[in-house]
Amino acid sequence: MSSIRIAAAGVLGLVALAACSSTGGPNTGGRTLAFQLATKPAATAPGMAALTGQETLAAGNDTIVVNQVQVVLRRIELERAGGSPCDTLAAHDDCEDVETGPVLLDLPLGGGANRQFTIAIDTGTYGKIQFQIHRPESSNDAAFIAANPNFDGVSIRMTGTYNGTAFTYTSDLDVEQEHDLVPPLAVTDAAGANLTLFVDLQSWFLAQGGGALIDPATANPGGVAESEVKSNIEASFNAFEDDNHDGVDDHGGA
């Protein structure tokens, strides 16, 4: 499920699309792509309201209450169905840059998808999304780190409690991700599209066998559970079309 490449610098805001086009730019005609995040399906579609609060992870006798999760992503790209891989920084006819980054995203805690930003997009059918879970480094990301000092060498930061004891979990995970959109995401003249990046928080600290939760404090850099939790996080991402913003694939995919 994982494989990607990415680079660049910037700070999150509403971001204009930088389209890779040999004709000098996209012919968007007002069509848009809403980029959304979700960590849990909604009981009912929440519309566009911001999702805030806590998330509870439980297994066996263990409970993690999550207060905040932040993730740094870089170079989010869409690849046209049947196109060439978006694997270089050079302009490419088959790729659309959603966001160059790095960008700091707060994962929504609660059910449903939360819109992060909306970009103009050309018509077409898009078969893959690519992005990088990115560890900012001073040599390349000085402006981002100055604005977000907690993320110097850190790609993921979570705060909460484990069985009532407060913790801060950080990771220096730096991996490329590529996810197929099944079926491909179609952007037509009549409408835009809504793409949800789903992160399964429930799996992050689930021990092998699923009978207990890993203490997040033991998964920090150098901890005994660091590698296991990193692997869980890598496998926790998915992407799909989600027009009703409920955090569930509109086409019933896994």
Coordinates of N, CA, C and O in Angstrom, one line a residue, residues 37-40 69 71 73 107-108 131 196-204 232-233 236-240:
L37 N -10.1 15.1 5.6 CA -9.5 14.2 6.5 C -10.6 13.5 7.4 O -11.6 14.1 7.7
A38 N -10.4 12.2 7.7 CA -11.3 11.5 8.6 C -10.5 10.5 9.4 O -9.5 9.9 8.9
T39 N -11.0 10.2 10.6 CA -10.4 9.1 11.4 C -11.4 8.1 11.8 O -11.1 7.1 12.4
K40 N -12.7 8.4 11.6 CA -13.8 7.6 12.1 C -15.0 7.8 11.2 O -15.4 9.0 11.0
V69 N -4.1 15.0 17.5 CA -3.1 14.3 16.6 C -2.8 15.3 15.4 O -3.7 15.8 14.8
V71 N -0.2 15.7 11.9 CA 0.6 15.0 11.0 C 1.2 16.0 10.0 O 0.4 16.9 9.5
L73 N 2.4 16.5 6.2 CA 2.4 15.9 4.9 C 3.1 16.8 3.9 O 3.2 18.0 4.1
L107 N -5.7 16.1 12.6 CA -6.6 15.0 12.3 C -7.9 15.2 13.1 O -7.9 15.5 14.3
P108 N -9.1 15.1 12.4 CA -10.3 15.3 13.2 C -10.6 14.2 14.1 O -10.4 13.0 13.8
F131 N 1.5 11.0 -1.6 CA 1.9 12.0 -0.6 C 3.0 11.5 0.2 O 3.3 10.3 0.2
T196 N -11.5 12.0 0.4 CA -11.1 11.9 1.9 C -9.9 11.0 2.0 O -9.8 9.9 1.5
L197 N -9.0 11.6 2.8 CA -7.8 10.8 3.3 C -8.2 10.3 4.7 O -8.4 11.1 5.6
F198 N -8.4 9.0 4.8 CA -8.8 8.3 6.0 C -7.6 7.8 6.8 O -6.8 7.1 6.2
V199 N -7.6 8.1 8.1 CA -6.5 7.6 8.9 C -7.1 6.8 10.1 O -7.9 7.3 10.9
D200 N -6.8 5.5 10.1 CA -7.4 4.6 11.1 C -6.6 4.7 12.4 O -5.8 3.9 12.7
L201 N -7.0 5.7 13.2 CA -6.3 5.8 14.5 C -6.5 4.6 15.4 O -5.6 4.3 16.3
Q202 N -7.6 3.9 15.2 CA -7.8 2.7 16.1 C -6.7 1.7 16.0 O -6.5 0.9 16.9
S203 N -6.0 1.7 14.9 CA -5.0 0.6 14.7 C -3.6 1.1 15.1 O -2.7 0.2 15.2
W204 N -3.4 2.3 15.4 CA -2.0 2.8 15.7 C -1.3 2.1 16.8 O -0.1 1.7 16.7
N232 N 2.3 0.1 12.1 CA 0.8 0.3 12.2 C 0.4 1.6 11.5 O -0.6 1.7 10.8
I233 N 1.1 2.7 11.8 CA 0.8 4.0 11.2 C 0.9 4.0 9.7 O 0.0 4.4 9.0
S236 N -2.1 2.5 8.1 CA -3.4 3.1 8.6 C -4.1 4.0 7.6 O -5.2 4.5 7.8
F237 N -3.4 4.4 6.5 CA -3.9 5.4 5.6 C -4.7 4.8 4.4 O -4.3 3.8 3.9
N238 N -5.7 5.5 4.0 CA -6.5 5.1 2.9 C -7.1 6.4 2.2 O -7.1 7.4 2.8
A239 N -7.5 6.3 1.0 CA -8.1 7.4 0.3 C -9.3 7.0 -0.6 O -9.2 5.9 -1.2
F240 N -10.3 7.8 -0.6 CA -11.5 7.5 -1.4 C -12.4 8.7 -1.7 O -12.3 9.7 -1.0

